mmCIF file of C-alpha atoms in Angstrom:
data_model
loop_
_atom_site.group_PDB
_atom_site.id
_atom_site.type_symbol
_atom_site.label_atom_id
_atom_site.label_comp_id
_atom_site.label_asym_id
_atom_site.label_seq_id
_atom_site.Cartn_x
_atom_site.Cartn_y
_atom_site.Cartn_z
ATOM 1 C CA UNK A 1 71.637 12.662 2.713
ATOM 2 C CA UNK A 2 73.316 9.512 1.690
ATOM 3 C CA UNK A 3 77.203 10.203 0.316
ATOM 4 C CA UNK A 4 77.823 10.570 -2.566
ATOM 5 C CA UNK A 5 77.778 7.705 -5.348
ATOM 6 C CA UNK A 6 76.717 5.025 -2.268
ATOM 7 C CA UNK A 7 73.614 3.937 -4.494
ATOM 8 C CA UNK A 8 75.028 6.319 -6.926
ATOM 9 C CA UNK A 9 74.086 9.210 -8.043
ATOM 10 C CA UNK A 10 70.601 9.793 -7.183
ATOM 11 C CA UNK A 11 70.267 13.206 -8.809
ATOM 12 C CA UNK A 12 71.362 13.858 -12.476
ATOM 13 C CA UNK A 13 72.179 16.679 -13.583
ATOM 14 C CA UNK A 14 73.249 16.655 -18.005
ATOM 15 C CA UNK A 15 74.617 19.965 -19.322
ATOM 16 C CA UNK A 16 74.074 20.446 -22.502
ATOM 17 C CA UNK A 17 74.303 18.426 -26.065
ATOM 18 C CA UNK A 18 76.388 20.223 -28.166
ATOM 19 C CA UNK A 19 78.609 17.583 -28.649
ATOM 20 C CA UNK A 20 77.174 14.980 -27.972
ATOM 21 C CA UNK A 21 73.573 13.827 -27.833
ATOM 22 C CA UNK A 22 73.702 13.754 -23.862
ATOM 23 C CA UNK A 23 69.918 12.996 -24.281
ATOM 24 C CA UNK A 24 71.245 8.649 -24.862
ATOM 25 C CA UNK A 25 72.948 8.644 -20.988
ATOM 26 C CA UNK A 26 69.864 10.592 -19.411
ATOM 27 C CA UNK A 27 68.238 7.925 -20.906
ATOM 28 C CA UNK A 28 70.111 4.620 -19.371
ATOM 29 C CA UNK A 29 70.959 6.828 -16.353
ATOM 30 C CA UNK A 30 67.414 7.125 -15.875
ATOM 31 C CA UNK A 31 65.426 3.583 -16.914
ATOM 32 C CA UNK A 32 69.018 2.353 -14.027
ATOM 33 C CA UNK A 33 66.615 4.703 -11.705
ATOM 34 C CA UNK A 34 68.625 7.438 -11.874
ATOM 35 C CA UNK A 35 66.328 10.571 -10.852
ATOM 36 C CA UNK A 36 68.088 12.950 -14.672
ATOM 37 C CA UNK A 37 67.405 16.454 -14.853
ATOM 38 C CA UNK A 38 68.652 17.352 -18.769
ATOM 39 C CA UNK A 39 69.413 20.312 -18.936
ATOM 40 C CA UNK A 40 70.586 22.919 -22.470
ATOM 41 C CA UNK A 41 70.760 27.561 -23.814
ATOM 42 C CA UNK A 42 67.120 26.265 -24.900
ATOM 43 C CA UNK A 43 63.404 24.494 -24.243
ATOM 44 C CA UNK A 44 63.259 24.094 -28.399
ATOM 45 C CA UNK A 45 66.372 21.978 -28.139
ATOM 46 C CA UNK A 46 64.809 20.173 -24.933
ATOM 47 C CA UNK A 47 61.818 18.956 -25.799
ATOM 48 C CA UNK A 48 63.797 17.409 -29.654
ATOM 49 C CA UNK A 49 66.071 15.540 -27.153
ATOM 50 C CA UNK A 50 62.920 14.593 -24.466
ATOM 51 C CA UNK A 51 61.223 13.254 -27.905
ATOM 52 C CA UNK A 52 64.751 10.907 -28.450
ATOM 53 C CA UNK A 53 64.625 10.706 -25.358
ATOM 54 C CA UNK A 54 60.559 8.925 -25.692
ATOM 55 C CA UNK A 55 61.820 7.357 -28.976
ATOM 56 C CA UNK A 56 64.258 6.124 -27.804
ATOM 57 C CA UNK A 57 63.261 4.102 -24.695
ATOM 58 C CA UNK A 58 60.230 2.845 -26.555
ATOM 59 C CA UNK A 59 62.433 1.289 -28.863
ATOM 60 C CA UNK A 60 63.936 -0.502 -26.067
ATOM 61 C CA UNK A 61 60.542 -1.390 -24.749
ATOM 62 C CA UNK A 62 59.488 -3.167 -27.358
ATOM 63 C CA UNK A 63 62.933 -5.569 -27.490
ATOM 64 C CA UNK A 64 62.881 -5.722 -23.680
ATOM 65 C CA UNK A 65 59.538 -6.335 -22.881
ATOM 66 C CA UNK A 66 58.195 -7.836 -26.306
ATOM 67 C CA UNK A 67 56.683 -10.857 -24.011
ATOM 68 C CA UNK A 68 54.783 -8.131 -22.405
ATOM 69 C CA UNK A 69 53.114 -5.215 -24.135
ATOM 70 C CA UNK A 70 51.732 -3.422 -21.139
ATOM 71 C CA UNK A 71 54.967 -4.480 -18.906
ATOM 72 C CA UNK A 72 56.629 -1.861 -21.302
ATOM 73 C CA UNK A 73 54.652 0.575 -21.732
ATOM 74 C CA UNK A 74 54.761 1.743 -17.620
ATOM 75 C CA UNK A 75 58.558 1.018 -18.454
ATOM 76 C CA UNK A 76 58.935 3.867 -21.025
ATOM 77 C CA UNK A 77 56.103 5.862 -18.404
ATOM 78 C CA UNK A 78 58.433 5.916 -15.196
ATOM 79 C CA UNK A 79 60.981 6.291 -16.731
ATOM 80 C CA UNK A 80 60.274 9.558 -18.618
ATOM 81 C CA UNK A 81 58.991 10.382 -14.925
ATOM 82 C CA UNK A 82 62.427 10.278 -13.535
ATOM 83 C CA UNK A 83 64.055 12.404 -16.211
ATOM 84 C CA UNK A 84 63.699 16.558 -16.103
ATOM 85 C CA UNK A 85 64.250 19.812 -17.938
ATOM 86 C CA UNK A 86 65.548 22.495 -17.500
ATOM 87 C CA UNK A 87 67.810 25.641 -18.402
ATOM 88 C CA UNK A 88 69.280 26.803 -16.193
ATOM 89 C CA UNK A 89 71.817 24.706 -14.108
ATOM 90 C CA UNK A 90 72.829 26.789 -11.643
ATOM 91 C CA UNK A 91 69.216 27.078 -11.014
ATOM 92 C CA UNK A 92 69.055 22.968 -10.343
ATOM 93 C CA UNK A 93 72.865 22.108 -8.876
ATOM 94 C CA UNK A 94 72.274 22.514 -5.433
ATOM 95 C CA UNK A 95 70.217 19.122 -5.004
ATOM 96 C CA UNK A 96 72.550 16.854 -7.000
ATOM 97 C CA UNK A 97 74.824 14.246 -6.996
ATOM 98 C CA UNK A 98 76.418 14.525 -9.845
ATOM 99 C CA UNK A 99 76.907 16.943 -12.966
ATOM 100 C CA UNK A 100 77.759 15.324 -16.176
ATOM 101 C CA UNK A 101 78.831 17.748 -19.069
ATOM 102 C CA UNK A 102 78.671 17.821 -22.564
ATOM 103 C CA UNK A 103 78.449 20.130 -23.762
ATOM 104 C CA UNK A 104 81.234 21.733 -26.766
ATOM 105 C CA UNK A 105 84.791 21.100 -27.184
ATOM 106 C CA UNK A 106 86.106 24.043 -25.964
ATOM 107 C CA UNK A 107 87.957 25.216 -22.876
ATOM 108 C CA UNK A 108 86.569 28.311 -22.338
ATOM 109 C CA UNK A 109 82.901 27.896 -23.114
ATOM 110 C CA UNK A 110 83.715 24.923 -19.993
ATOM 111 C CA UNK A 111 86.068 25.685 -17.833
ATOM 112 C CA UNK A 112 83.207 29.016 -17.298
ATOM 113 C CA UNK A 113 79.853 26.286 -17.251
ATOM 114 C CA UNK A 114 82.775 24.819 -14.302
ATOM 115 C CA UNK A 115 83.381 28.220 -11.772
ATOM 116 C CA UNK A 116 79.057 29.198 -12.428
ATOM 117 C CA UNK A 117 78.361 25.689 -11.008
ATOM 118 C CA UNK A 118 80.603 25.659 -8.170
ATOM 119 C CA UNK A 119 79.673 28.101 -6.506
ATOM 120 C CA UNK A 120 75.622 26.805 -6.612
ATOM 121 C CA UNK A 121 76.456 23.272 -5.703
ATOM 122 C CA UNK A 122 76.620 20.895 -3.089
ATOM 123 C CA UNK A 123 80.211 20.143 -1.472
ATOM 124 C CA UNK A 124 79.754 16.280 -2.093
ATOM 125 C CA UNK A 125 78.273 16.952 -5.922
ATOM 126 C CA UNK A 126 80.512 15.082 -8.365
ATOM 127 C CA UNK A 127 81.418 16.830 -11.350
ATOM 128 C CA UNK A 128 82.740 14.597 -13.631
ATOM 129 C CA UNK A 129 83.165 15.880 -17.643
ATOM 130 C CA UNK A 130 82.423 13.488 -21.332
ATOM 131 C CA UNK A 131 85.074 15.243 -23.447
ATOM 132 C CA UNK A 132 87.697 13.577 -25.672
ATOM 133 C CA UNK A 133 90.174 15.627 -26.769
ATOM 134 C CA UNK A 134 90.865 17.893 -23.934
ATOM 135 C CA UNK A 135 92.408 17.177 -20.687
ATOM 136 C CA UNK A 136 90.399 16.889 -17.516
ATOM 137 C CA UNK A 137 92.806 18.579 -15.440
ATOM 138 C CA UNK A 138 92.534 22.075 -16.543
ATOM 139 C CA UNK A 139 89.089 21.957 -16.649
ATOM 140 C CA UNK A 140 89.000 20.442 -13.113
ATOM 141 C CA UNK A 141 91.348 23.657 -12.193
ATOM 142 C CA UNK A 142 88.436 26.162 -12.636
ATOM 143 C CA UNK A 143 86.413 24.165 -9.257
ATOM 144 C CA UNK A 144 88.147 24.403 -5.635
ATOM 145 C CA UNK A 145 86.207 21.059 -5.973
ATOM 146 C CA UNK A 146 89.611 19.371 -8.002
ATOM 147 C CA UNK A 147 88.871 15.743 -5.662
ATOM 148 C CA UNK A 148 85.561 15.844 -6.874
ATOM 149 C CA UNK A 149 86.730 16.099 -10.325
ATOM 150 C CA UNK A 150 87.312 12.998 -12.900
ATOM 151 C CA UNK A 151 85.883 12.521 -16.877
ATOM 152 C CA UNK A 152 83.607 10.366 -17.921
ATOM 153 C CA UNK A 153 83.084 9.593 -21.280
ATOM 154 C CA UNK A 154 80.793 7.878 -23.262
ATOM 155 C CA UNK A 155 80.201 6.519 -26.152
ATOM 156 C CA UNK A 156 78.252 6.810 -28.950
ATOM 157 C CA UNK A 157 75.207 4.939 -28.730
ATOM 158 C CA UNK A 158 75.655 5.137 -25.528
ATOM 159 C CA UNK A 159 72.732 3.040 -24.828
ATOM 160 C CA UNK A 160 73.972 -0.061 -26.993
ATOM 161 C CA UNK A 161 77.465 0.964 -26.286
ATOM 162 C CA UNK A 162 79.085 -0.977 -23.126
ATOM 163 C CA UNK A 163 81.818 1.509 -22.343
ATOM 164 C CA UNK A 164 82.627 4.460 -20.865
ATOM 165 C CA UNK A 165 86.110 4.972 -19.842
ATOM 166 C CA UNK A 166 87.148 6.656 -16.100
ATOM 167 C CA UNK A 167 89.357 9.134 -16.398
ATOM 168 C CA UNK A 168 91.471 10.210 -13.255
ATOM 169 C CA UNK A 169 93.477 13.242 -12.725
ATOM 170 C CA UNK A 170 96.089 13.559 -10.291
ATOM 171 C CA UNK A 171 94.075 15.121 -7.577
ATOM 172 C CA UNK A 172 90.630 12.651 -8.707
ATOM 173 C CA UNK A 173 89.981 10.903 -4.609
ATOM 174 C CA UNK A 174 90.165 7.466 -4.925
ATOM 175 C CA UNK A 175 86.721 7.353 -3.582
ATOM 176 C CA UNK A 176 85.309 9.968 -6.203
ATOM 177 C CA UNK A 177 86.766 7.742 -8.640
ATOM 178 C CA UNK A 178 85.085 4.445 -7.019
ATOM 179 C CA UNK A 179 81.864 6.590 -7.232
ATOM 180 C CA UNK A 180 82.013 7.274 -11.061
ATOM 181 C CA UNK A 181 83.027 3.253 -11.530
ATOM 182 C CA UNK A 182 80.269 2.152 -9.692
ATOM 183 C CA UNK A 183 77.653 4.322 -11.415
ATOM 184 C CA UNK A 184 79.120 3.008 -14.715
ATOM 185 C CA UNK A 185 78.258 -0.313 -13.353
ATOM 186 C CA UNK A 186 75.200 0.814 -12.070
ATOM 187 C CA UNK A 187 73.988 1.721 -15.625
ATOM 188 C CA UNK A 188 75.751 -1.752 -17.026
ATOM 189 C CA UNK A 189 78.569 -0.499 -18.291
ATOM 190 C CA UNK A 190 82.135 -1.808 -18.030
ATOM 191 C CA UNK A 191 84.241 0.676 -17.164
ATOM 192 C CA UNK A 192 88.031 1.150 -17.692
ATOM 193 C CA UNK A 193 90.224 3.758 -16.520
ATOM 194 C CA UNK A 194 93.034 6.057 -18.276
ATOM 195 C CA UNK A 195 95.082 8.307 -16.595
ATOM 196 C CA UNK A 196 94.407 12.021 -18.615
ATOM 197 C CA UNK A 197 96.804 11.374 -21.440
ATOM 198 C CA UNK A 198 95.090 13.219 -24.329
ATOM 199 C CA UNK A 199 92.372 10.986 -26.137
ATOM 200 C CA UNK A 200 92.320 8.697 -23.298
ATOM 201 C CA UNK A 201 92.835 5.061 -24.242
ATOM 202 C CA UNK A 202 90.012 4.721 -26.914
ATOM 203 C CA UNK A 203 90.930 7.899 -28.804
ATOM 204 C CA UNK A 204 94.720 8.005 -27.916
ATOM 205 C CA UNK A 205 94.586 4.725 -29.850
ATOM 206 C CA UNK A 206 91.801 5.449 -32.878
ATOM 207 C CA UNK A 207 92.328 8.840 -34.481
ATOM 208 C CA UNK A 208 96.530 8.131 -35.120
ATOM 209 C CA UNK A 209 95.710 4.546 -36.906
ATOM 210 C CA UNK A 210 92.160 7.081 -38.513
ATOM 211 C CA UNK A 211 95.080 9.403 -39.443
ATOM 212 C CA UNK A 212 97.633 6.966 -40.727
ATOM 213 C CA UNK A 213 95.051 5.351 -43.270
ATOM 214 C CA UNK A 214 94.533 9.191 -44.711
ATOM 215 C CA UNK A 215 98.207 9.525 -45.022
ATOM 216 C CA UNK A 216 98.157 6.296 -47.157
ATOM 217 C CA UNK A 217 95.122 7.280 -49.296
ATOM 218 C CA UNK A 218 97.628 10.377 -50.305
ATOM 219 C CA UNK A 219 100.538 8.568 -50.243
ATOM 220 C CA UNK A 220 98.944 6.914 -53.045
ATOM 221 C CA UNK A 221 100.154 4.165 -51.256
ATOM 222 C CA UNK A 222 96.148 1.759 -51.951
ATOM 223 C CA UNK A 223 93.077 3.429 -52.425
ATOM 224 C CA UNK A 224 90.393 4.318 -49.672
ATOM 225 C CA UNK A 225 87.912 1.031 -50.598
ATOM 226 C CA UNK A 226 90.976 -1.258 -50.665
ATOM 227 C CA UNK A 227 92.062 0.496 -47.095
ATOM 228 C CA UNK A 228 89.068 0.108 -45.925
ATOM 229 C CA UNK A 229 88.119 -3.685 -47.378
ATOM 230 C CA UNK A 230 91.231 -5.128 -45.718
ATOM 231 C CA UNK A 231 90.568 -3.369 -42.450
ATOM 232 C CA UNK A 232 87.141 -4.745 -42.142
ATOM 233 C CA UNK A 233 88.440 -8.134 -43.932
ATOM 234 C CA UNK A 234 92.184 -8.737 -41.665
ATOM 235 C CA UNK A 235 91.382 -7.288 -38.954
ATOM 236 C CA UNK A 236 87.227 -7.934 -38.824
ATOM 237 C CA UNK A 237 87.011 -4.371 -37.927
ATOM 238 C CA UNK A 238 83.273 -3.699 -38.835
ATOM 239 C CA UNK A 239 84.025 -0.593 -40.363
ATOM 240 C CA UNK A 240 86.543 0.337 -42.151
ATOM 241 C CA UNK A 241 88.175 3.859 -40.556
ATOM 242 C CA UNK A 242 87.044 5.935 -44.372
ATOM 243 C CA UNK A 243 83.958 4.560 -43.332
ATOM 244 C CA UNK A 244 84.161 5.875 -39.616
ATOM 245 C CA UNK A 245 85.849 8.759 -40.202
ATOM 246 C CA UNK A 246 82.706 9.383 -43.040
ATOM 247 C CA UNK A 247 81.021 8.255 -39.590
ATOM 248 C CA UNK A 248 82.315 10.309 -37.172
ATOM 249 C CA UNK A 249 82.588 13.416 -38.829
ATOM 250 C CA UNK A 250 85.557 14.195 -39.859
ATOM 251 C CA UNK A 251 85.061 17.497 -38.394
ATOM 252 C CA UNK A 252 85.160 15.861 -34.853
ATOM 253 C CA UNK A 253 88.140 14.301 -36.340
ATOM 254 C CA UNK A 254 90.024 17.111 -37.251
ATOM 255 C CA UNK A 255 89.363 18.902 -33.506
ATOM 256 C CA UNK A 256 90.526 16.104 -31.883
ATOM 257 C CA UNK A 257 94.095 15.823 -34.617
ATOM 258 C CA UNK A 258 93.671 20.487 -33.880
ATOM 259 C CA UNK A 259 93.941 20.161 -29.962
ATOM 260 C CA UNK A 260 96.256 16.730 -30.167
ATOM 261 C CA UNK A 261 98.728 19.320 -32.136
ATOM 262 C CA UNK A 262 98.554 22.396 -30.495
ATOM 263 C CA UNK A 263 100.272 20.755 -27.250
ATOM 264 C CA UNK A 264 102.518 18.300 -28.691
ATOM 265 C CA UNK A 265 103.535 19.571 -32.145
ATOM 266 C CA UNK A 266 105.993 17.861 -32.570
ATOM 267 C CA UNK A 267 104.428 14.220 -32.809
ATOM 268 C CA UNK A 268 103.921 13.055 -35.496
ATOM 269 C CA UNK A 269 101.490 11.596 -34.798
ATOM 270 C CA UNK A 270 99.665 14.513 -33.879
ATOM 271 C CA UNK A 271 100.799 15.539 -37.498
ATOM 272 C CA UNK A 272 97.091 18.212 -40.145
ATOM 273 C CA UNK A 273 96.315 16.363 -42.726
ATOM 274 C CA UNK A 274 96.131 17.744 -46.493
ATOM 275 C CA UNK A 275 92.707 15.165 -47.819
ATOM 276 C CA UNK A 276 91.051 15.845 -43.913
ATOM 277 C CA UNK A 277 91.613 19.880 -43.743
ATOM 278 C CA UNK A 278 90.122 20.763 -47.232
ATOM 279 C CA UNK A 279 87.314 18.393 -46.860
ATOM 280 C CA UNK A 280 86.794 20.560 -43.415
ATOM 281 C CA UNK A 281 86.402 23.232 -45.592
ATOM 282 C CA UNK A 282 84.455 22.607 -48.103
ATOM 283 C CA UNK A 283 82.214 21.940 -45.758
ATOM 284 C CA UNK A 284 82.369 17.708 -46.120
ATOM 285 C CA UNK A 285 82.423 16.503 -43.253
ATOM 286 C CA UNK A 286 80.591 12.815 -43.627
ATOM 287 C CA UNK A 287 77.248 11.462 -43.061
ATOM 288 C CA UNK A 288 76.169 14.013 -42.012
ATOM 289 C CA UNK A 289 75.463 16.947 -45.007
ATOM 290 C CA UNK A 290 75.814 13.303 -47.564
ATOM 291 C CA UNK A 291 79.413 14.003 -48.071
ATOM 292 C CA UNK A 292 83.243 13.463 -46.886
ATOM 293 C CA UNK A 293 85.670 10.653 -48.007
ATOM 294 C CA UNK A 294 82.464 8.869 -48.905
ATOM 295 C CA UNK A 295 79.449 10.632 -50.705
ATOM 296 C CA UNK A 296 75.470 9.427 -50.136
ATOM 297 C CA UNK A 297 71.719 9.215 -51.125
#
């Protein structure tokens, strides 16, 4: 077998879909010539994921092959043929070059998964977590391959968002890091690197910004509508902070903030928000539930 990721990850295992619609990263990998095994807990979930992949592929092919529909159909069929599904990651991990995990943001659950996969994966196989809030080092320590473990953080929607954060722990080898950078480029993405710091680059800057917008509103400094308008017209942002909070999901933002607060309770940037906690407790999580900071029909 060739060295890991020389062409990169001829075979990629994408583990579960709990926190991210990881069928999207599987789609991008398959569309760029990689063989992908999409893993989740039930055949039902996998069937929905595969259907989502096909729908997104057809949309993609209509734009990419507008002048040649036949070539578009061939592209869809070829890409779909590169994606298989499975409910038992351990049974297929032995033949993969890369494992990308995107399960629930729970350290214990992630550690249990990687401990199990570590026993069956080939020596050269690289493990990567798509976590947006947990420390990569804490996940890597559950395995015997800390040098072949890193963070690979995609952004939704994966087919459209160009950015990938590649997270290098103190134990991640340079070879592993360079392999993941090459893989990201092979997917047509723009990789950036970051140390294993809470939130990496984007969330470390974005979440405190969102929480400060909430605090401004809680203090009565400005209305949420005016804060959103100000950031769109004054800073050129496509969405205001409250629009973005509702889009991302208030539970997701709270989960990240709570995790950071637990790690560093004295950091003023990581202090809990009263209104955010109240809305989450009331199950008003944003667009996905029809109400968050704004109401949606």
